[in-house]
Coordinates of N, CA and C in Angstrom, one line a residue:
M15 N -2.4 -0.8 -14.5 CA -1.4 -0.7 -13.5 C -1.6 0.6 -12.5
I16 N -1.5 0.5 -11.4 CA -1.6 1.5 -10.4 C -0.3 1.9 -10.0
T17 N 0.0 3.3 -10.0 CA 1.3 3.8 -9.7 C 1.1 4.6 -8.3
A18 N 1.9 4.5 -7.4 CA 1.9 5.4 -6.2 C 3.2 6.0 -6.0
I19 N 3.4 7.2 -5.7 CA 4.5 7.9 -5.3 C 4.8 8.0 -3.9
V20 N 5.7 7.3 -3.2 CA 5.8 7.4 -1.8 C 6.9 8.2 -1.3
H21 N 6.5 9.5 -0.6 CA 7.5 10.3 -0.1 C 8.0 9.7 1.4
I22 N 9.3 9.5 1.6 CA 9.8 8.9 2.8 C 10.6 9.7 3.7
D23 N 10.4 10.0 4.9 CA 11.2 10.6 5.8 C 12.0 9.5 6.5
A24 N 13.2 9.6 6.7 CA 14.1 8.5 7.1 C 15.2 8.9 8.1
D25 N 15.6 8.1 8.8 CA 16.8 8.4 9.8 C 17.9 8.8 8.9
P26 N 18.4 10.1 9.0 CA 19.4 10.5 8.1 C 20.8 9.7 8.0
A27 N 21.0 9.1 9.2 CA 22.3 8.3 9.3 C 22.1 6.9 8.5
R28 N 21.0 6.6 8.1 CA 20.8 5.2 7.5 C 20.2 5.3 6.1
I29 N 20.1 6.5 5.5 CA 19.5 6.5 4.2 C 19.8 5.4 3.1
P30 N 21.1 5.3 3.0 CA 21.4 4.2 1.9 C 20.9 2.9 2.3
E31 N 21.0 2.4 3.5 CA 20.5 1.2 4.0 C 19.0 1.1 3.9
I32 N 18.2 2.1 4.1 CA 16.8 2.1 4.2 C 16.4 2.0 2.7
A33 N 17.1 2.8 1.9 CA 16.7 2.8 0.5 C 16.9 1.5 -0.2
A34 N 18.0 0.8 0.3 CA 18.1 -0.6 -0.3 C 17.2 -1.5 0.1
A35 N 16.8 -1.4 1.5 CA 15.7 -2.3 2.0 C 14.3 -2.0 1.3
V36 N 14.1 -0.9 1.0 CA 12.8 -0.6 0.4 C 12.9 -1.1 -1.2
A37 N 14.0 -0.9 -1.8 CA 14.0 -1.3 -3.2 C 13.8 -2.9 -3.3
E38 N 14.2 -3.6 -2.2 CA 13.8 -5.1 -2.2 C 12.4 -5.6 -2.0
I39 N 11.7 -4.5 -1.8 CA 10.2 -4.8 -1.5 C 9.5 -5.1 -2.9
D40 N 8.7 -6.3 -3.0 CA 7.9 -6.5 -4.2 C 6.9 -5.4 -4.4
G41 N 7.0 -5.0 -5.7 CA 5.8 -3.9 -6.0 C 6.7 -2.4 -6.0
V42 N 7.9 -2.3 -5.5 CA 8.5 -1.2 -5.4 C 9.5 -1.3 -6.8
T43 N 9.4 -0.3 -7.7 CA 10.1 -0.3 -8.8 C 11.4 0.5 -8.9
E44 N 11.3 1.5 -8.2 CA 12.5 2.5 -8.0 C 12.5 3.3 -6.7
V45 N 13.6 3.6 -6.1 CA 13.7 4.4 -5.0 C 14.8 5.4 -5.3
Y46 N 14.5 6.6 -5.0 CA 15.4 7.8 -5.4 C 15.7 8.5 -3.9
S47 N 16.9 8.8 -3.8 CA 17.4 9.8 -2.8 C 17.4 11.2 -3.3
V48 N 16.7 12.0 -2.6 CA 16.2 13.4 -3.2 C 16.6 14.6 -2.2
T49 N 16.7 15.6 -2.9 CA 16.8 16.9 -1.9 C 15.5 17.3 -1.6
G50 N 15.3 18.3 -0.8 CA 14.1 18.9 -0.5 C 13.6 18.4 1.0
E51 N 12.2 18.4 1.1 CA 11.5 18.1 2.4 C 11.5 16.7 2.7
V52 N 11.7 15.7 1.8 CA 11.8 14.2 2.1 C 13.2 13.8 1.7
D53 N 13.4 12.3 2.3 CA 14.8 11.9 2.1 C 14.7 11.0 0.9
L54 N 13.6 10.2 0.6 CA 13.6 9.3 -0.3 C 12.1 9.3 -1.0
I55 N 12.1 9.0 -2.4 CA 10.9 8.7 -3.0 C 11.0 7.5 -3.7
A56 N 9.9 6.6 -3.2 CA 9.8 5.4 -3.9 C 8.6 5.3 -4.8
M57 N 8.7 4.7 -6.1 CA 7.6 4.4 -6.9 C 7.2 3.0 -6.8
V58 N 5.9 2.9 -6.5 CA 5.2 1.5 -6.2 C 4.4 1.3 -7.5
R59 N 4.4 0.2 -8.1 CA 3.5 -0.3 -9.2 C 2.8 -1.6 -8.9
V60 N 1.5 -1.5 -8.9 CA 0.8 -2.8 -8.5 C -0.3 -2.8 -9.6
R61 N -0.9 -4.0 -9.7 CA -2.2 -4.3 -10.5 C -3.5 -3.9 -9.8
E62 N -3.5 -4.0 -8.6 CA -4.8 -3.8 -7.8 C -4.8 -2.8 -6.6
H63 N -5.7 -2.0 -6.4 CA -5.6 -1.0 -5.2 C -5.3 -1.9 -3.9
E64 N -5.7 -3.0 -3.7 CA -5.7 -3.8 -2.3 C -4.2 -4.1 -2.2
Q65 N -3.3 -4.2 -3.5 CA -1.9 -4.6 -3.3 C -1.1 -3.4 -2.6
L66 N -1.7 -2.1 -2.8 CA -0.9 -1.0 -2.1 C -0.8 -1.0 -0.7
A67 N -1.9 -1.5 0.1 CA -1.9 -1.7 1.5 C -0.8 -2.8 1.9
D68 N -0.7 -3.8 1.0 CA 0.3 -4.8 1.3 C 1.5 -4.2 1.2
V69 N 1.9 -3.6 0.0 CA 3.3 -3.1 -0.2 C 3.7 -2.0 0.7
I70 N 2.8 -0.8 0.8 CA 3.2 0.3 1.5 C 2.9 0.0 3.1
A71 N 1.8 -0.2 3.5 CA 1.4 -0.4 4.9 C 2.0 -1.5 5.6
D72 N 2.0 -2.7 4.8 CA 2.6 -3.9 5.5 C 4.1 -4.0 5.4
H73 N 4.6 -3.6 4.4 CA 6.1 -3.7 4.3 C 7.0 -2.6 4.2
L74 N 6.6 -1.5 3.4 CA 7.5 -0.4 3.2 C 7.6 0.4 4.5
S75 N 6.4 0.8 5.0 CA 6.3 1.7 6.2 C 7.0 1.0 7.4
K76 N 7.1 -0.3 7.5 CA 7.6 -1.0 8.6 C 9.3 -1.2 8.5
V77 N 9.9 -0.8 7.5 CA 11.3 -0.9 7.4 C 11.9 0.1 8.5
D78 N 12.9 -0.6 9.3 CA 13.5 0.1 10.4 C 14.2 1.3 9.8
G79 N 13.9 2.4 10.4 CA 14.6 3.6 10.1 C 13.5 4.7 9.4
I80 N 12.5 4.2 8.8 CA 11.5 4.9 8.2 C 10.7 5.6 9.4
L81 N 10.7 6.9 9.3 CA 10.0 7.8 10.4 C 8.4 8.2 9.9
R82 N 8.2 8.4 8.7 CA 7.1 8.8 8.2 C 7.0 8.6 6.6
T83 N 5.7 8.2 6.1 CA 5.6 8.1 4.7 C 4.3 9.0 4.2
Q84 N 4.3 9.4 3.2 CA 3.1 10.1 2.5 C 3.1 9.6 1.1
T85 N 1.9 9.1 0.7 CA 1.6 8.3 -0.5 C 0.7 9.1 -1.3
F86 N 1.1 9.4 -2.7 CA 0.3 9.9 -3.8 C -0.1 8.9 -4.8
I87 N -1.3 8.8 -5.2 CA -1.7 7.8 -6.2 C -1.8 8.6 -7.4
A88 N -1.2 8.0 -8.5 CA -1.4 8.8 -9.8 C -2.6 8.5 -10.5
F89 N -3.3 9.4 -11.0 CA -4.6 9.2 -11.9 C -4.2 8.9 -13.1
R90 N -3.2 9.6 -13.9 CA -3.0 9.5 -15.3 C -1.5 9.8 -15.5
E91 N -0.9 8.9 -16.4 CA 0.5 8.9 -16.7 C 0.7 9.7 -17.9
Y92 N 1.7 10.8 -17.9 CA 2.0 11.5 -19.2 C 3.5 11.1 -19.4
S93 N 3.7 10.7 -20.7 CA 5.1 10.4 -21.0 C 5.4 11.6 -21.9
S94 N 6.8 11.6 -22.3 CA 7.3 12.6 -23.1 C 6.7 12.5 -24.5
K95 N 6.5 11.1 -24.9 CA 5.9 10.8 -26.2 C 4.4 11.5 -26.3
D96 N 3.8 11.3 -25.2 CA 2.3 11.7 -25.2 C 2.3 13.3 -25.2
L97 N 3.2 13.9 -24.4 CA 3.3 15.3 -24.5 C 3.6 15.9 -25.8
D98 N 4.5 15.2 -26.5 CA 5.2 15.6 -27.8 C 3.9 15.5 -28.8
Q99 N 3.1 14.4 -28.6 CA 1.9 14.1 -29.6 C 0.8 15.5 -29.4
A100 N 0.7 15.8 -28.2 CA -0.3 17.0 -27.9 C 0.2 18.2 -28.4
F101 N 1.4 18.3 -28.3 CA 2.0 19.6 -29.0 C 1.9 19.7 -30.5
D102 N 2.1 18.6 -31.1 CA 1.8 18.3 -32.5 C 0.5 18.6 -32.9
L103 N -0.5 18.4 -31.9 CA -1.9 18.6 -32.3 C -2.4 20.0 -32.1
G104 N -1.4 20.8 -31.6 CA -1.8 22.3 -31.3 C -2.5 22.3 -30.1
L105 N -2.1 21.5 -29.1 CA -2.7 21.6 -27.6 C -1.9 22.3 -26.7
E106 N -1.0 23.3 -27.2 CA -0.1 24.0 -26.3 C -0.7 24.7 -25.3
G107 N 0.0 24.9 -24.1 CA -0.4 25.6 -23.0 C -1.5 26.6 -22.8

């Protein structure tokens, strides 16, 4: 599974509608309204890299009201369970 984290700058007056439209796109698993330098963060999960272009470039970035996107592809996932096991092994900071 490939995970991409997409930062979204959106028309401030339309954030709820934009978030709802993004959440309906196949491959988007979550959409968060956030504080900070971006308005929304979308989590995209697909099986193959080629699908990222379909989801992000062909659908997500074309949602009316999205001004800019920036995509980060995850190399590795660390869950709280993984981190707890690392600390149990003595791999602390």
